[in-house]
mmCIF file of C-alpha atoms in Angstrom:
data_model
loop_
_atom_site.group_PDB
_atom_site.id
_atom_site.type_symbol
_atom_site.label_atom_id
_atom_site.label_comp_id
_atom_site.label_asym_id
_atom_site.label_seq_id
_atom_site.Cartn_x
_atom_site.Cartn_y
_atom_site.Cartn_z
ATOM 1 C CA LYS A 129 102.718 129.145 92.620
ATOM 2 C CA ASN A 130 101.920 126.198 90.402
ATOM 3 C CA GLN A 131 103.850 126.377 87.847
ATOM 4 C CA VAL A 132 105.478 123.922 85.131
ATOM 5 C CA GLU A 133 108.953 124.210 83.249
ATOM 6 C CA GLN A 134 110.363 122.644 80.200
ATOM 7 C CA SER A 135 113.390 122.758 78.481
ATOM 8 C CA PRO A 136 114.813 123.083 75.718
ATOM 9 C CA GLN A 137 111.976 124.954 74.099
ATOM 10 C CA SER A 138 113.396 123.701 70.677
ATOM 11 C CA LEU A 139 115.447 120.946 69.439
ATOM 12 C CA ILE A 140 116.696 120.055 66.213
ATOM 13 C CA ILE A 141 118.440 116.040 65.937
ATOM 14 C CA LEU A 142 119.426 113.904 63.421
ATOM 15 C CA GLU A 143 116.857 111.142 62.440
ATOM 16 C CA GLY A 144 117.892 107.802 64.290
ATOM 17 C CA LYS A 145 119.547 109.687 67.232
ATOM 18 C CA ASN A 146 118.040 110.040 70.854
ATOM 19 C CA CYS A 147 116.986 112.981 72.820
ATOM 20 C CA THR A 148 115.982 113.900 76.421
ATOM 21 C CA LEU A 149 113.496 116.558 77.094
ATOM 22 C CA GLN A 150 113.072 117.911 80.506
ATOM 23 C CA CYS A 151 109.909 119.460 82.623
ATOM 24 C CA ASN A 152 110.351 121.257 86.570
ATOM 25 C CA TYR A 153 107.133 121.321 87.798
ATOM 26 C CA THR A 154 106.027 123.171 91.506
ATOM 27 C CA VAL A 155 102.597 121.962 91.842
ATOM 28 C CA SER A 156 100.862 120.565 94.751
ATOM 29 C CA PRO A 157 99.533 118.920 95.658
ATOM 30 C CA PHE A 158 100.829 116.609 93.011
ATOM 31 C CA SER A 159 97.913 113.986 91.571
ATOM 32 C CA ASN A 160 99.966 112.465 88.276
ATOM 33 C CA LEU A 161 102.233 114.137 85.615
ATOM 34 C CA ARG A 162 101.372 113.424 81.797
ATOM 35 C CA TRP A 163 103.587 114.159 78.616
ATOM 36 C CA TYR A 164 101.753 114.700 75.614
ATOM 37 C CA LYS A 165 102.481 114.958 71.881
ATOM 38 C CA GLN A 166 101.157 117.915 69.802
ATOM 39 C CA ASP A 167 101.700 117.052 65.795
ATOM 40 C CA THR A 168 101.560 120.527 64.041
ATOM 41 C CA GLY A 169 97.632 121.685 63.371
ATOM 42 C CA ARG A 170 96.355 119.006 66.030
ATOM 43 C CA GLY A 171 95.077 118.589 69.187
ATOM 44 C CA PRO A 172 97.558 117.147 72.213
ATOM 45 C CA VAL A 173 97.671 113.055 72.506
ATOM 46 C CA SER A 174 99.018 111.785 75.776
ATOM 47 C CA LEU A 175 102.121 109.562 75.455
ATOM 48 C CA THR A 176 102.374 108.644 78.986
ATOM 49 C CA ILE A 177 100.977 109.105 82.432
ATOM 50 C CA MET A 178 103.638 109.081 85.874
ATOM 51 C CA THR A 179 101.997 108.975 89.370
ATOM 52 C CA PHE A 180 103.547 109.507 92.522
ATOM 53 C CA SER A 181 104.925 106.457 93.147
ATOM 54 C CA GLU A 182 106.571 105.703 89.538
ATOM 55 C CA ASN A 183 109.780 106.352 88.348
ATOM 56 C CA THR A 184 109.898 105.001 85.070
ATOM 57 C CA LYS A 185 107.232 104.322 82.474
ATOM 58 C CA SER A 186 107.948 103.128 78.765
ATOM 59 C CA ASN A 187 105.626 104.129 75.444
ATOM 60 C CA GLY A 188 107.437 102.167 72.440
ATOM 61 C CA ARG A 189 110.466 104.476 71.606
ATOM 62 C CA TYR A 190 109.180 107.099 74.513
ATOM 63 C CA THR A 191 110.525 106.612 77.820
ATOM 64 C CA ALA A 192 109.679 109.222 81.160
ATOM 65 C CA THR A 193 110.914 109.398 84.329
ATOM 66 C CA LEU A 194 109.641 110.869 87.260
ATOM 67 C CA ASP A 195 111.680 111.890 90.502
ATOM 68 C CA ALA A 196 108.867 113.521 92.849
ATOM 69 C CA ASP A 197 111.628 114.511 95.327
ATOM 70 C CA THR A 198 113.175 117.176 93.384
ATOM 71 C CA LYS A 199 110.215 117.479 90.883
ATOM 72 C CA GLN A 200 111.324 116.321 87.722
ATOM 73 C CA SER A 201 110.439 114.618 84.700
ATOM 74 C CA SER A 202 112.087 113.888 81.571
ATOM 75 C CA LEU A 203 111.036 111.998 78.297
ATOM 76 C CA HIS A 204 113.687 110.337 76.558
ATOM 77 C CA ILE A 205 112.918 109.197 72.875
ATOM 78 C CA THR A 206 114.888 106.566 71.272
ATOM 79 C CA ALA A 207 115.813 106.471 67.719
ATOM 80 C CA SER A 208 114.113 109.471 66.336
ATOM 81 C CA GLN A 209 111.910 109.274 63.698
ATOM 82 C CA LEU A 210 110.832 112.398 61.341
ATOM 83 C CA SER A 211 107.553 111.404 62.864
ATOM 84 C CA ASP A 212 108.489 112.457 66.113
ATOM 85 C CA SER A 213 108.715 115.795 65.138
ATOM 86 C CA ALA A 214 105.944 117.784 67.370
ATOM 87 C CA SER A 215 105.966 119.938 70.531
ATOM 88 C CA TYR A 216 105.828 117.831 73.632
ATOM 89 C CA ILE A 217 103.926 119.109 76.266
ATOM 90 C CA CYS A 218 104.440 118.327 80.271
ATOM 91 C CA VAL A 219 100.936 118.368 81.902
ATOM 92 C CA VAL A 220 100.994 118.081 86.105
ATOM 93 C CA SER A 221 97.507 117.528 87.651
ATOM 94 C CA ALA A 222 96.930 118.335 91.028
ATOM 95 C CA GLY A 223 94.250 117.928 93.763
ATOM 96 C CA THR A 224 91.315 115.200 92.285
ATOM 97 C CA GLY A 225 93.114 115.267 88.876
ATOM 98 C CA ASN A 226 90.828 117.617 87.444
ATOM 99 C CA GLN A 227 93.598 120.653 88.030
ATOM 100 C CA PHE A 228 95.916 120.764 85.219
ATOM 101 C CA TYR A 229 99.046 123.208 84.465
ATOM 102 C CA PHE A 230 100.716 123.176 81.104
ATOM 103 C CA GLY A 231 104.299 123.861 80.374
ATOM 104 C CA THR A 232 104.893 125.758 77.270
ATOM 105 C CA GLY A 233 106.382 122.582 75.305
ATOM 106 C CA THR A 234 109.558 121.725 73.540
ATOM 107 C CA SER A 235 109.245 122.117 70.082
ATOM 108 C CA LEU A 236 111.314 118.838 68.316
ATOM 109 C CA THR A 237 112.072 118.665 65.152
ATOM 110 C CA VAL A 238 113.682 115.835 63.270
ATOM 111 C CA ILE A 239 115.972 116.117 60.401
ATOM 112 C CA PRO A 240 117.152 113.482 57.842
ATOM 113 C CA GLY B 999 80.851 109.933 70.258
ATOM 114 C CA ALA B 1000 84.839 108.237 69.869
ATOM 115 C CA GLY B 1001 86.611 111.855 70.709
ATOM 116 C CA VAL B 1002 86.055 115.549 71.285
ATOM 117 C CA SER B 1003 84.444 117.010 68.246
ATOM 118 C CA GLN B 1004 85.012 120.325 67.502
ATOM 119 C CA SER B 1005 83.254 122.589 65.258
ATOM 120 C CA PRO B 1006 84.242 124.819 62.678
ATOM 121 C CA SER B 1007 87.713 123.456 62.066
ATOM 122 C CA ASN B 1008 88.177 126.749 60.611
ATOM 123 C CA LYS B 1009 86.942 129.954 60.864
ATOM 124 C CA VAL B 1010 87.689 132.992 59.133
ATOM 125 C CA THR B 1011 86.045 136.443 60.494
ATOM 126 C CA GLU B 1012 85.957 140.092 59.869
ATOM 127 C CA LYS B 1013 86.821 142.433 63.114
ATOM 128 C CA GLY B 1014 83.832 143.007 65.004
ATOM 129 C CA LYS B 1015 81.972 140.442 64.194
ATOM 130 C CA ASP B 1016 80.768 137.569 66.626
ATOM 131 C CA VAL B 1017 81.812 134.035 66.281
ATOM 132 C CA GLU B 1018 80.911 130.085 67.783
ATOM 133 C CA LEU B 1019 82.763 127.491 68.241
ATOM 134 C CA ARG B 1020 81.468 124.421 69.169
ATOM 135 C CA CYS B 1021 82.501 121.051 71.237
ATOM 136 C CA ASP B 1022 81.426 117.358 71.962
ATOM 137 C CA PRO B 1023 83.351 116.061 74.877
ATOM 138 C CA ILE B 1024 83.228 112.365 75.081
ATOM 139 C CA SER B 1025 80.748 110.807 76.308
ATOM 140 C CA GLY B 1026 80.518 110.611 79.981
ATOM 141 C CA HIS B 1027 83.338 112.842 80.272
ATOM 142 C CA THR B 1028 82.370 115.152 83.357
ATOM 143 C CA ALA B 1029 84.809 117.690 82.803
ATOM 144 C CA LEU B 1030 85.330 120.404 79.827
ATOM 145 C CA TYR B 1031 88.060 122.530 79.655
ATOM 146 C CA TRP B 1032 88.599 125.367 76.611
ATOM 147 C CA TYR B 1033 92.052 126.409 76.136
ATOM 148 C CA ARG B 1034 93.520 128.734 73.297
ATOM 149 C CA GLN B 1035 96.602 128.305 71.871
ATOM 150 C CA ARG B 1036 98.759 131.217 69.755
ATOM 151 C CA LEU B 1037 101.423 130.492 66.959
ATOM 152 C CA GLY B 1038 103.874 128.865 68.581
ATOM 153 C CA GLN B 1039 102.795 129.485 72.124
ATOM 154 C CA GLY B 1040 101.869 127.117 74.567
ATOM 155 C CA LEU B 1041 98.016 126.567 76.010
ATOM 156 C CA GLU B 1042 96.062 128.954 77.509
ATOM 157 C CA PHE B 1043 93.548 128.293 79.756
ATOM 158 C CA LEU B 1044 90.193 129.866 79.212
ATOM 159 C CA ILE B 1045 87.437 127.799 81.076
ATOM 160 C CA TYR B 1046 86.168 124.859 82.905
ATOM 161 C CA PHE B 1047 82.976 122.989 83.228
ATOM 162 C CA GLN B 1048 82.763 120.874 85.739
ATOM 163 C CA GLY B 1049 79.131 118.459 86.078
ATOM 164 C CA ASN B 1050 76.867 121.068 86.922
ATOM 165 C CA SER B 1051 78.711 123.237 89.106
ATOM 166 C CA ALA B 1052 79.131 127.145 88.358
ATOM 167 C CA PRO B 1053 82.068 127.044 85.669
ATOM 168 C CA ASP B 1054 85.756 128.710 86.407
ATOM 169 C CA LYS B 1055 85.763 131.366 84.340
ATOM 170 C CA SER B 1056 89.202 132.402 85.778
ATOM 171 C CA GLY B 1057 90.797 132.690 82.247
ATOM 172 C CA LEU B 1058 88.691 134.316 80.164
ATOM 173 C CA PRO B 1059 90.809 137.495 79.179
ATOM 174 C CA SER B 1060 87.680 139.790 78.442
ATOM 175 C CA ASP B 1061 84.354 139.802 78.700
ATOM 176 C CA ARG B 1062 83.844 139.970 75.036
ATOM 177 C CA PHE B 1063 84.448 135.836 75.971
ATOM 178 C CA SER B 1064 81.553 133.481 76.875
ATOM 179 C CA ALA B 1065 80.571 129.927 77.293
ATOM 180 C CA GLU B 1066 78.231 127.678 77.800
ATOM 181 C CA ARG B 1067 77.555 123.987 78.409
ATOM 182 C CA THR B 1068 74.326 122.137 78.926
ATOM 183 C CA GLY B 1069 74.680 119.658 81.449
ATOM 184 C CA GLU B 1070 77.268 117.258 80.449
ATOM 185 C CA SER B 1071 77.255 117.431 76.398
ATOM 186 C CA VAL B 1072 77.766 120.366 74.557
ATOM 187 C CA SER B 1073 80.083 123.271 74.939
ATOM 188 C CA THR B 1074 80.015 126.645 73.266
ATOM 189 C CA LEU B 1075 82.697 129.400 73.193
ATOM 190 C CA THR B 1076 81.401 132.494 72.559
ATOM 191 C CA ILE B 1077 83.813 135.415 70.922
ATOM 192 C CA GLN B 1078 81.596 138.774 70.638
ATOM 193 C CA ARG B 1079 83.123 141.961 68.593
ATOM 194 C CA THR B 1080 86.506 140.065 67.591
ATOM 195 C CA GLN B 1081 89.583 141.212 67.574
ATOM 196 C CA GLN B 1082 92.915 140.609 65.319
ATOM 197 C CA GLU B 1083 94.488 139.469 68.160
ATOM 198 C CA ASP B 1084 91.719 136.995 69.104
ATOM 199 C CA SER B 1085 93.240 134.871 66.141
ATOM 200 C CA ALA B 1086 94.559 131.550 67.735
ATOM 201 C CA VAL B 1087 93.821 127.954 67.623
ATOM 202 C CA TYR B 1088 90.727 127.041 70.201
ATOM 203 C CA LEU B 1089 91.126 123.872 71.829
ATOM 204 C CA CYS B 1090 88.305 121.614 73.856
ATOM 205 C CA ALA B 1091 89.151 118.908 76.243
ATOM 206 C CA SER B 1092 87.293 116.857 78.362
ATOM 207 C CA SER B 1093 87.877 114.887 81.191
ATOM 208 C CA GLY B 1094 86.565 112.460 83.594
ATOM 209 C CA GLY B 1095 84.313 109.215 83.387
ATOM 210 C CA ARG B 1096 86.916 105.967 84.091
ATOM 211 C CA TYR B 1097 89.926 108.232 82.870
ATOM 212 C CA THR B 1098 90.016 110.668 85.329
ATOM 213 C CA GLY B 1099 92.929 112.907 85.247
ATOM 214 C CA GLU B 1100 93.669 112.505 81.261
ATOM 215 C CA LEU B 1101 92.382 115.284 78.980
ATOM 216 C CA PHE B 1102 91.085 114.439 75.893
ATOM 217 C CA PHE B 1103 91.584 117.247 73.078
ATOM 218 C CA GLY B 1104 89.577 118.160 70.208
ATOM 219 C CA GLU B 1105 91.691 119.153 66.939
ATOM 220 C CA GLY B 1106 90.692 122.524 67.566
ATOM 221 C CA SER B 1107 89.102 125.663 65.892
ATOM 222 C CA ARG B 1108 91.568 127.626 63.801
ATOM 223 C CA LEU B 1109 90.339 130.821 64.197
ATOM 224 C CA THR B 1110 91.524 133.922 61.833
ATOM 225 C CA VAL B 1111 90.345 137.601 62.498
ATOM 226 C CA LEU B 1112 90.977 139.876 59.540
#
């Protein structure tokens, strides 16, 4: 069964600290994996895309990793800011890239 | 357009009424998706359109829900005889063109059924 699981479900950290969010998947055939950020009341926005051959990709303070063997991905946020407070959703696409499987998201709250 | 546009952004209706939600995808995107997101929960797939192929309706929760899409343009999600449990944000996303594999989301339509 194609599934995407994320952990933790929620996280509270102090401003300036780092954090890492996890995503495990059992989607096959794997096409790519994206991390989306969803601010409260807004639609999700793509942060990074990871294809099968990529291990690490950075986008500013966000760094995503992918281990295709263990089917795990992580999103590391460095020097967190209050504006990082959002839900982070792991989305794995399968087949030709138009089938999407969603994790339930990690709710991150950054406090001063 | 530059992004996926959804309307209305907010809709409050009485139980039993019908509602229509509209989505304008990014021009040139062949795929269009509707998702439902209840408060504090993840995205729930509803329906998927790909070009002129028959839509994948496997996510529609009941026969009160239906959706149409004209070619590769606008889509309308219709909920008949709304119930309180239909209250949620309905998100539309499109994909395709040069960026196959990435979903571009609208801001959603927040539906409240009283």
